[in-house]
Coordinates of C-alpha atoms and ligand atoms in Angstrom, one line a residue:
X1 CA -14.8 -14.2 35.5
X2 CA -12.3 -11.4 35.3
X3 CA -12.5 -9.7 32.0
X4 CA -9.8 -9.3 29.5
X5 CA -9.1 -5.9 28.0
X6 CA -6.8 -4.7 25.2
X7 CA -4.1 -2.4 26.4
X8 CA -5.4 0.4 24.1
X9 CA -8.8 0.1 25.8
X10 CA -7.2 0.3 29.2
X11 CA -5.0 3.3 28.4
X12 CA -7.7 5.2 26.5
X13 CA -10.1 4.9 29.5
X14 CA -7.6 4.9 32.3
X15 CA -9.9 6.6 34.9
X16 CA -12.7 4.3 34.3
X17 CA -10.6 1.2 35.2
X18 CA -9.1 2.6 38.3
X19 CA -9.2 0.0 41.1
X20 CA -10.7 -2.6 38.7
X21 CA -9.3 -6.1 38.4
X22 CA -8.4 -7.0 34.9
X23 CA -6.7 -9.5 32.6
X24 CA -4.1 -8.4 30.0
X25 CA -2.1 -10.5 27.6
X26 CA 0.8 -9.5 25.5
X27 CA 4.6 -9.5 24.9
X28 CA 7.1 -8.0 27.3
X29 CA 8.8 -5.0 25.8
X30 CA 11.2 -4.1 28.6
X31 CA 12.1 -5.2 32.2
X32 CA 13.4 -2.8 34.8
X33 CA 14.8 -3.5 38.3
X34 CA 13.1 -6.9 38.2
X35 CA 9.9 -5.2 39.3
X36 CA 8.6 -3.4 36.4
X37 CA 7.8 -4.6 32.9
X38 CA 6.2 -2.9 30.0
X39 CA 3.7 -4.8 27.9
X40 CA 2.5 -4.5 24.4
X41 CA -0.4 -6.4 22.7
X42 CA -0.3 -4.8 19.3
X43 CA -3.5 -2.8 19.9
X44 CA -1.6 0.5 20.2
X45 CA 1.8 2.0 20.1
X46 CA 1.6 2.5 23.9
X47 CA 2.7 0.0 26.5
X48 CA 1.1 -0.8 29.8
X49 CA 3.4 -0.6 32.7
X50 CA 3.1 -3.7 35.0
X51 CA 4.4 -4.1 38.6
X52 CA 5.3 -7.7 39.0
X53 CA 4.0 -9.7 42.0
X54 CA 6.3 -9.8 45.0
X55 CA 8.1 -13.0 46.0
X56 CA 8.2 -14.6 42.5
X57 CA 10.2 -17.7 42.5
X58 CA 13.8 -17.1 41.2
X59 CA 13.7 -19.5 38.3
X60 CA 10.4 -18.2 37.2
X61 CA 11.7 -14.6 37.3
X62 CA 14.6 -15.6 35.0
X63 CA 12.1 -16.3 32.3
X64 CA 10.5 -12.9 32.4
X65 CA 12.4 -11.4 29.5
X66 CA 11.9 -9.2 26.6
X67 CA 9.8 -10.9 23.9
X68 CA 8.2 -13.4 26.3
X69 CA 4.4 -13.7 26.0
X70 CA 2.4 -13.5 29.2
X71 CA -1.1 -13.4 30.8
X72 CA -1.4 -11.2 33.7
X73 CA -4.1 -10.5 36.3
X74 CA -4.0 -7.4 38.4
X75 CA -5.5 -4.2 39.6
X76 CA -5.4 -0.9 37.7
X77 CA -4.0 2.0 39.8
X78 CA -2.8 5.4 39.3
X79 CA 0.8 5.6 38.4
X80 CA 3.3 7.5 40.4
X81 CA 5.8 7.7 37.5
X82 CA 5.3 10.6 35.0
X83 CA 5.5 8.5 31.9
X84 CA 2.0 7.0 32.3
X85 CA -1.4 7.8 34.0
X86 CA -2.2 4.2 35.0
X87 CA -0.3 1.0 35.7
X88 CA -1.2 -2.5 36.6
X89 CA -0.3 -4.0 39.9
X90 CA -0.3 -7.6 39.1
X91 CA -1.2 -10.6 41.4
X92 CA -0.7 -13.3 38.9
X93 CA 1.5 -13.9 36.0
X94 CA 1.6 -16.8 33.6
X95 CA 4.2 -17.2 30.9
X96 CA 2.9 -18.6 27.6
X97 CA 6.1 -18.6 25.7
X98 CA 9.7 -17.8 26.8
X99 CA 12.5 -16.5 24.6
X100 CA 15.5 -18.4 23.3
X101 CA 18.5 -16.4 24.8
X102 CA 20.9 -17.1 22.1
X103 CA 18.5 -16.3 19.2
X104 CA 17.5 -13.2 21.0
X105 CA 21.0 -11.8 20.9
X106 CA 20.9 -11.8 17.1
X107 CA 17.2 -10.8 16.8
X108 CA 15.7 -7.5 16.0
X109 CA 13.9 -7.7 19.3
X110 CA 17.0 -6.5 21.0
X111 CA 16.1 -3.1 22.3
X112 CA 18.4 -0.9 20.1
X113 CA 18.0 0.8 16.7
X114 CA 18.5 -1.8 13.9
X115 CA 18.8 -0.9 10.2
X116 CA 15.8 -1.4 8.0
X117 CA 17.8 -3.9 6.0
X118 CA 18.3 -6.1 9.1
X119 CA 14.7 -5.7 10.1
X120 CA 13.6 -6.7 6.6
X121 CA 15.6 -10.0 7.0
X122 CA 13.6 -10.9 10.0
X123 CA 10.2 -10.2 8.5
X124 CA 8.5 -12.7 10.7
X125 CA 9.6 -10.7 13.8
X126 CA 9.2 -7.2 12.4
X127 CA 5.6 -7.1 13.4
X128 CA 7.0 -6.8 17.0
X129 CA 8.9 -3.6 16.3
X130 CA 7.3 -0.2 17.1
X131 CA 7.9 1.2 13.6
X132 CA 6.4 -1.7 11.7
X133 CA 3.4 -2.3 14.0
X134 CA 2.7 1.5 13.5
X135 CA 2.9 1.2 9.7
X136 CA 0.7 -1.9 9.7
X137 CA -2.0 -0.2 11.8
X138 CA -1.9 2.8 9.5
X139 CA -2.1 0.4 6.5
X140 CA -5.2 -1.1 7.9
X141 CA -6.9 2.3 8.4
X142 CA -6.0 3.2 4.8
X143 CA -7.7 0.1 3.6
X144 CA -10.8 0.7 5.7
X145 CA -11.0 4.3 4.5
X146 CA -10.9 3.1 0.9
X147 CA -13.9 0.8 1.4
X148 CA -15.7 3.5 3.4
X149 CA -15.2 6.1 0.6
X150 CA -16.5 3.7 -2.1
X151 CA -19.5 2.4 -0.1
X152 CA -20.5 6.0 0.8
X153 CA -20.4 7.0 -2.8
X154 CA -22.4 4.2 -4.3
X155 CA -19.6 1.9 -5.6
X156 CA -19.9 -1.9 -5.4
X157 CA -16.9 -4.0 -4.4
X158 CA -16.2 -6.7 -6.9
X159 CA -13.7 -9.5 -7.0
X160 CA -11.8 -9.9 -10.3
X161 CA -9.8 -13.1 -11.1
X162 CA -6.2 -13.4 -10.1
X163 CA -5.6 -16.0 -12.8
X164 CA -6.0 -14.6 -16.3
X165 CA -5.2 -15.1 -20.0
X166 CA -4.6 -11.5 -20.9
X167 CA -2.1 -8.8 -20.3
X168 CA -4.1 -5.8 -19.6
X169 CA -1.3 -3.4 -19.6
X170 CA 0.2 -4.9 -22.7
X171 CA 3.7 -4.2 -21.6
X172 CA 6.0 -5.8 -18.9
X173 CA 6.4 -9.4 -18.1
X174 CA 3.8 -11.6 -16.3
X175 CA 4.2 -14.6 -14.1
X176 CA 3.0 -17.7 -15.9
X177 CA 0.7 -20.2 -14.1
X178 CA 1.0 -23.8 -15.1
X179 CA 0.7 -27.3 -13.5
X180 CA 2.8 -28.8 -16.3
X181 CA 5.8 -30.7 -15.3
X182 CA 8.6 -28.4 -16.2
X183 CA 11.1 -31.2 -16.5
X184 CA 8.9 -33.1 -18.9
X185 CA 7.3 -30.8 -21.5
X186 CA 7.1 -32.4 -24.8
X187 CA 8.1 -30.2 -27.8
X188 CA 9.7 -27.3 -25.8
X189 CA 9.6 -25.1 -28.9
X190 CA 6.0 -25.4 -29.5
X191 CA 4.3 -26.1 -26.2
X192 CA 0.9 -27.6 -26.3
X193 CA -1.1 -25.7 -23.7
X194 CA -4.2 -27.8 -24.3
X195 CA -2.5 -30.2 -21.9
X196 CA -2.1 -27.5 -19.2
X197 CA -4.6 -27.1 -16.3
X198 CA -6.8 -24.4 -18.0
X199 CA -6.1 -25.8 -21.5
X200 CA -4.5 -22.5 -22.4
X201 CA -1.7 -20.3 -21.4
X202 CA -2.5 -18.5 -18.1
X203 CA -0.8 -15.8 -15.9
X204 CA -1.2 -14.1 -12.7
X205 CA -3.1 -10.9 -13.3
X206 CA -1.4 -7.5 -13.6
X207 CA -4.8 -5.7 -13.3
X208 CA -8.4 -6.3 -12.7
X209 CA -9.5 -3.5 -14.9
X210 CA -10.9 -5.3 -18.0
X211 CA -13.2 -7.4 -15.8
X212 CA -14.0 -4.4 -13.7
X213 CA -15.1 -2.6 -16.9
X214 CA -17.5 -5.4 -17.8
X215 CA -19.0 -5.2 -14.4
X216 CA -19.3 -1.4 -14.5
X217 CA -21.2 -1.6 -17.7
X218 CA -24.1 -3.0 -15.6
X219 CA -23.5 -2.0 -12.0
X220 CA -22.5 1.6 -12.8
X221 CA -19.8 2.1 -10.3
X222 CA -17.5 -0.7 -9.1
X223 CA -14.1 -1.1 -7.6
X224 CA -11.6 -3.8 -7.1
X225 CA -9.1 -4.1 -4.2
X226 CA -6.7 -7.0 -4.6
X227 CA -3.2 -8.2 -5.3
X228 CA -1.7 -7.9 -8.7
X229 CA 1.6 -9.4 -10.0
X230 CA 4.2 -8.0 -12.3
X231 CA 7.4 -9.9 -13.3
X232 CA 9.4 -6.7 -14.2
X233 CA 12.9 -6.8 -13.1
X234 CA 12.6 -3.4 -11.4
X235 CA 14.7 -3.3 -8.3
X236 CA 13.7 0.2 -7.1
X237 CA 12.3 1.6 -3.9
X238 CA 8.8 2.0 -5.5
X239 CA 8.3 -1.5 -7.1
X240 CA 7.1 -4.7 -5.8
X241 CA 6.5 -7.9 -7.8
X242 CA 3.4 -8.5 -5.9
X243 CA 1.4 -5.4 -4.8
X244 CA -2.1 -4.3 -4.0
X245 CA -4.2 -2.1 -6.3
X246 CA -7.5 -0.5 -6.0
X247 CA -9.3 0.0 -9.4
X248 CA -12.6 1.9 -9.5
X249 CA -14.4 1.8 -12.8
X250 CA -17.3 4.0 -13.6
X251 CA -19.8 3.9 -16.4
X252 CA -20.9 7.3 -17.9
X253 CA -17.7 9.0 -16.5
X254 CA -15.6 11.2 -18.7
X255 CA -11.9 11.9 -18.1
X256 CA -12.7 15.2 -16.2
X257 CA -15.0 13.3 -13.8
X258 CA -12.4 10.6 -13.5
X259 CA -9.7 13.1 -12.4
X260 CA -12.1 14.7 -10.0
X261 CA -12.9 11.4 -8.4
X262 CA -9.2 10.4 -8.1
X263 CA -8.5 13.6 -6.3
X264 CA -11.4 13.6 -4.1
X265 CA -10.7 10.0 -3.1
X266 CA -7.0 10.6 -2.2
X267 CA -8.0 13.6 -0.1
X268 CA -10.7 11.6 1.7
X269 CA -8.1 8.9 2.6
X270 CA -5.5 11.4 3.8
X271 CA -8.2 13.2 6.0
X272 CA -9.3 9.9 7.4
X273 CA -5.7 9.0 8.4
X274 CA -5.2 12.4 9.9
X275 CA -8.3 11.8 12.0
X276 CA -7.7 8.2 13.0
X277 CA -4.0 7.5 13.2
X278 CA -2.6 10.5 15.1
X279 CA -0.8 8.4 17.6
X280 CA 1.0 6.3 15.1
X281 CA 1.8 9.2 12.8
X282 CA 3.2 11.1 15.8
X283 CA 5.4 8.1 16.7
X284 CA 6.7 7.9 13.1
X285 CA 7.3 11.7 13.0
X286 CA 9.4 11.5 16.1
X287 CA 11.4 8.5 15.2
X288 CA 11.5 8.2 11.4
X289 CA 15.0 9.7 11.2
X290 CA 16.4 6.8 13.1
X291 CA 15.7 4.5 10.2
X292 CA 15.9 6.9 7.3
X293 CA 18.8 9.2 8.2
X294 CA 18.6 10.8 4.7
X295 CA 15.0 11.7 5.0
X296 CA 14.3 15.5 4.7
X297 CA 10.6 15.9 5.6
X298 CA 9.9 14.5 9.0
X299 CA 6.8 16.4 9.6
X300 CA 4.4 13.8 8.4
X301 CA 1.2 15.4 9.7
X302 CA 1.9 18.8 8.1
X303 CA 2.9 17.1 4.9
X304 CA -0.6 15.4 4.8
X305 CA -2.4 18.5 5.8
X306 CA -0.7 20.5 3.2
X307 CA -2.1 18.2 0.4
X308 CA -5.6 19.0 1.5
X309 CA -5.2 22.9 1.1
X310 CA -5.9 23.4 -2.6
X311 CA -6.8 21.5 -5.8
X312 CA -4.1 19.4 -7.4
X313 CA -2.3 20.9 -10.4
X314 CA -3.6 19.7 -13.7
X315 CA -1.7 19.9 -16.9
X316 CA -1.6 18.0 -20.2
X317 CA 1.3 15.9 -21.2
X318 CA 2.2 18.4 -23.9
X319 CA 2.3 21.3 -21.4
X320 CA 4.5 19.2 -19.1
X321 CA 7.0 18.6 -21.9
X322 CA 7.0 22.3 -22.6
X323 CA 7.8 23.0 -18.9
X324 CA 10.5 20.4 -18.8
X325 CA 12.1 21.6 -22.1
X326 CA 12.1 25.2 -21.0
X327 CA 13.7 24.6 -17.7
X328 CA 17.3 25.7 -17.9
X329 CA 18.1 25.3 -14.3
X330 CA 17.9 21.6 -14.2
X331 CA 19.9 19.3 -16.5
X332 CA 18.1 15.9 -16.9
X333 CA 20.1 12.6 -17.3
X334 CA 17.4 11.8 -19.9
X335 CA 16.7 14.8 -22.1
X336 CA 12.9 14.9 -22.8
X337 CA 11.2 15.1 -26.1
X338 CA 7.5 14.8 -27.0
X339 CA 6.5 11.1 -27.3
X340 CA 8.8 9.9 -24.5
X341 CA 7.5 8.5 -21.3
X342 CA 8.3 10.7 -18.3
X343 CA 11.2 9.3 -16.2
X344 CA 11.3 9.6 -12.5
X345 CA 13.6 12.6 -12.7
X346 CA 11.1 14.5 -14.8
X347 CA 8.1 13.6 -12.5
X348 CA 10.1 14.6 -9.4
X349 CA 11.0 17.9 -11.0
X350 CA 7.4 18.8 -11.8
X351 CA 6.0 17.8 -8.4
X352 CA 8.9 18.6 -6.0
X353 CA 10.4 21.7 -7.7
X354 CA 8.1 23.3 -10.3
X355 CA 4.6 23.0 -8.8
X356 CA 5.6 21.8 -5.3
X357 CA 2.3 20.0 -5.2
X358 CA 0.6 16.9 -6.6
X359 CA 0.2 17.0 -10.4
X360 CA -2.3 15.4 -12.6
X361 CA -1.0 14.9 -16.1
X362 CA -3.5 14.0 -18.8
X363 CA -3.7 13.3 -22.6
X364 CA -0.5 11.3 -23.0
X365 CA 0.7 10.1 -26.5
X366 CA -1.0 6.9 -27.4
X367 CA 2.3 5.2 -28.2
X368 CA 3.4 5.1 -24.5
X369 CA 0.0 4.1 -23.1
X370 CA -2.1 0.9 -23.0
X371 CA -4.5 -0.1 -25.8
X372 CA -7.7 0.5 -24.0
X373 CA -7.4 4.2 -23.5
X374 CA -9.7 6.4 -25.5
X375 CA -8.2 8.1 -28.7
X376 CA -8.5 11.9 -28.8
X377 CA -9.6 13.6 -32.0
X378 CA -6.0 14.6 -32.8
X379 CA -5.3 10.8 -33.4
X380 CA -2.1 11.1 -31.4
X381 CA -3.0 11.4 -27.8
X382 CA -5.2 9.4 -25.5
X383 CA -7.4 10.3 -22.6
X384 CA -5.0 9.0 -20.0
X385 CA -4.2 10.6 -16.7
X386 CA -1.5 9.9 -14.1
X387 CA -1.5 11.4 -10.6
X388 CA 2.0 12.2 -9.4
X389 CA 2.8 12.7 -5.8
X390 CA 5.8 14.2 -3.9
X391 CA 8.5 11.6 -3.0
X392 CA 6.6 8.8 -4.7
X393 CA 6.0 10.0 -8.4
X394 CA 3.1 8.0 -10.0
X395 CA 0.6 7.0 -7.4
X396 CA -2.4 6.6 -9.7
X397 CA -2.7 5.6 -13.4
X398 CA -6.0 5.8 -15.2
X399 CA -8.0 6.9 -18.3
X400 CA -11.2 7.2 -20.1
X401 CA -11.7 3.9 -21.9
X402 CA -12.1 3.5 -25.6
X403 CA -15.7 2.7 -25.8
X404 CA -16.0 2.7 -29.6
X405 CA -15.7 -0.9 -31.0
X406 CA -13.8 -0.1 -34.2
X407 CA -11.3 2.2 -32.5
X408 CA -10.7 -0.4 -29.9
X409 CA -10.1 -3.2 -32.4
X410 CA -7.7 -1.0 -34.3
X411 CA -5.7 -0.3 -31.2
X412 CA -5.7 -4.0 -30.2
X413 CA -4.2 -4.9 -33.6
X414 CA -1.8 -2.1 -33.6
X415 CA -0.4 -3.1 -30.2
X416 CA -0.1 -6.7 -31.4
X417 CA -2.5 -8.1 -28.9
X418 CA -4.6 -11.1 -29.6
X419 CA -8.1 -10.0 -30.4
X420 CA -9.4 -13.5 -30.2
X421 CA -8.4 -13.7 -26.5
X422 CA -10.1 -10.3 -25.9
X423 CA -13.3 -11.2 -27.7
X424 CA -15.3 -10.9 -24.6
X425 CA -13.9 -7.4 -23.9
X426 CA -14.5 -6.3 -27.4
X427 CA -18.0 -7.7 -27.0
X428 CA -18.8 -5.3 -24.2
X429 CA -18.7 -2.5 -26.8
X430 CA -21.5 -4.2 -28.8
X431 CA -24.1 -4.3 -26.1
X432 CA -25.0 -0.8 -25.1
X433 CA -21.5 0.7 -24.8
X434 CA -21.1 4.0 -23.0
X435 CA -18.3 6.4 -22.1
X436 CA -16.6 5.1 -19.0
X437 CA -13.5 5.7 -17.0
X438 CA -11.4 4.4 -14.2
X439 CA -8.0 4.3 -12.5
X440 CA -5.7 2.2 -10.5
X441 CA -4.2 3.4 -7.2
X442 CA -1.1 1.6 -6.0
X443 CA -2.0 0.8 -2.4
X444 CA 1.6 0.1 -1.2
X445 CA 2.8 3.5 -2.8
X446 CA 0.1 5.2 -0.9
X447 CA 1.0 3.6 2.4
X448 CA 4.6 4.5 1.6
X449 CA 3.8 8.2 1.0
X450 CA 1.5 8.6 4.0
X451 CA 4.1 6.9 6.4
X452 CA 7.0 8.7 4.9
X453 CA 9.1 5.4 4.4
X454 CA 11.8 5.6 1.8
X455 CA 11.4 2.0 0.6
X456 CA 8.2 0.3 -0.4
X457 CA 9.4 -3.0 1.1
X458 CA 9.0 -1.5 4.5
X459 CA 5.3 -1.0 4.2
X460 CA 4.1 -4.5 3.2
X461 CA 4.2 -7.4 5.5
X462 CA 6.1 -9.9 3.3
X463 CA 7.5 -8.0 0.2
X464 CA 8.0 -9.9 -3.1
X465 CA 10.7 -8.4 -5.3
X466 CA 13.2 -9.8 -7.8
X467 CA 15.2 -12.6 -6.0
X468 CA 13.1 -12.3 -2.8
X469 CA 10.2 -14.6 -2.0
X470 CA 11.2 -15.7 1.4
X471 CA 8.7 -16.1 4.2
Ligands
4AD1 O1 -0.4 2.6 -14.1 P1 -0.8 1.2 -13.8 O2 0.0 0.1 -14.5 O3 -2.3 1.1 -14.3 C1 -3.1 0.0 -14.4 O4 -2.7 -1.2 -14.1 C2 -4.4 0.2 -14.9 N1 -5.0 -1.0 -15.3 C3 -5.2 0.9 -13.8 C4 -6.7 1.2 -14.2 O5 -6.8 2.1 -15.0 N2 -7.6 0.5 -13.7 O6 -0.8 0.8 -12.3 C5 -1.6 1.5 -11.4 C6 -0.8 2.0 -10.2 C7 0.4 2.9 -10.5 O7 0.1 4.2 -10.7 C8 1.3 2.7 -9.2 O8 0.9 3.5 -8.2 C9 1.0 1.2 -8.9 O9 -0.2 0.8 -9.5 N3 2.1 0.3 -9.4 C10 2.9 -0.3 -8.6 N4 3.1 -0.4 -7.2 C11 4.1 -1.1 -6.7 N5 4.9 -1.9 -7.4 C12 4.8 -1.9 -8.8 N6 5.6 -2.7 -9.5 C13 3.8 -1.1 -9.4 N7 3.4 -0.9 -10.7 C14 2.4 0.0 -10.6
MG2 MG1 1.0 3.7 -15.1

């Protein structure tokens, strides 16, 4: 049996394979002079050059087109061309699937630069483009690095439910989950949810945090890594309606330790990507301007290395407000006063212009943060922290949690949440409660930052945004 290899394996170990007979399979990327084709199988950004067998039948040759899928047997030899070290001199070629000529003309497989908007509209084909396969390989390595980091540091991976009854963040709309017949709901004004599937009103979860907290209060250090859903009508380049979030939760951690962990974690991931994704990062660096003409910083690797150089800047919310108010150079569309949530323009100013480095802002006013954050002794601010990144803005949101039963109950009531629904969460504060902390990292925003893409829709296989759920 002749062995089958991935193109990455062959190209990485070129010399070893010289004169060996191998099988390769993949999709044709280019055809030259009816003799050469380049083949890609997704394992790498690089293609393998193939020399076609002589005397192929005319009708068969016509089917060897860009996009077609093939199985090829041949011998690896040194390449005369300068582009590559090895190539495959084939003796056998079988076509699995040909390409519809008319459809091809309109498809993004046509070898020219297409706009990202057009590429997005053919989401099922965009895996075949160099830029998107690059992004997805990097996305994979980011996910792997996250599991590696937590495993190495004694965290347990837990699965929190996707269907839930509570709105963890307390603000923003949620997607409702129901099996009720929408055309036939008795008493529209006062719907009886005891007739629904779960006998209560349920939603797609915006966060696994509350359940992760319960788990951390036994296992010590846990993390979630799953999809979350938000029905906010935010049509921006940083918002998805369905996105992936990583939420570590640590018993016996104070805010300071939480911030240390967040920074250490982000730096580990960035170092891992620098070490493991050089080829794909290099491709993006060389080509990113094609798709993002307005982009300033094309030196992706340098940008990542720069973030590892020194500790992130840390300032309290009140200090941040002081800086923003004192700055005369910049006029904000939304003038800032203490108590207001920072808008994107304020975050951008602090990160891109003032500190020119990632910033962690902590101790936010309680009125703009979720109910579960620990109240400070000033009675006005909570032990919240957000990590702000260049280009992206908020990449992590977290806090030390309110572990004191009475304080927590008070906050639940103040924020008009239903304490009856949250009975179990409150209960965790009655069985050996401890100081604990955690945060949520927006996975897609991190992929966006690392790959340098302008729009978050270009870093997730099938984006879900307001008005868009195709594919
Ligand atoms: O700040 P958020 O809302 O925090 C939480 O959900 C907490 N329960 C986390 C925790 O403490 N366990 O969201 C966390 C992160 C944000 O910093 C942002 O990176 C990302 O999730 N995020 C989004 N990413 C893409 N699209 C959206 N619509 C997002 N909303 C938040
Ligand atoms: Mg947040």
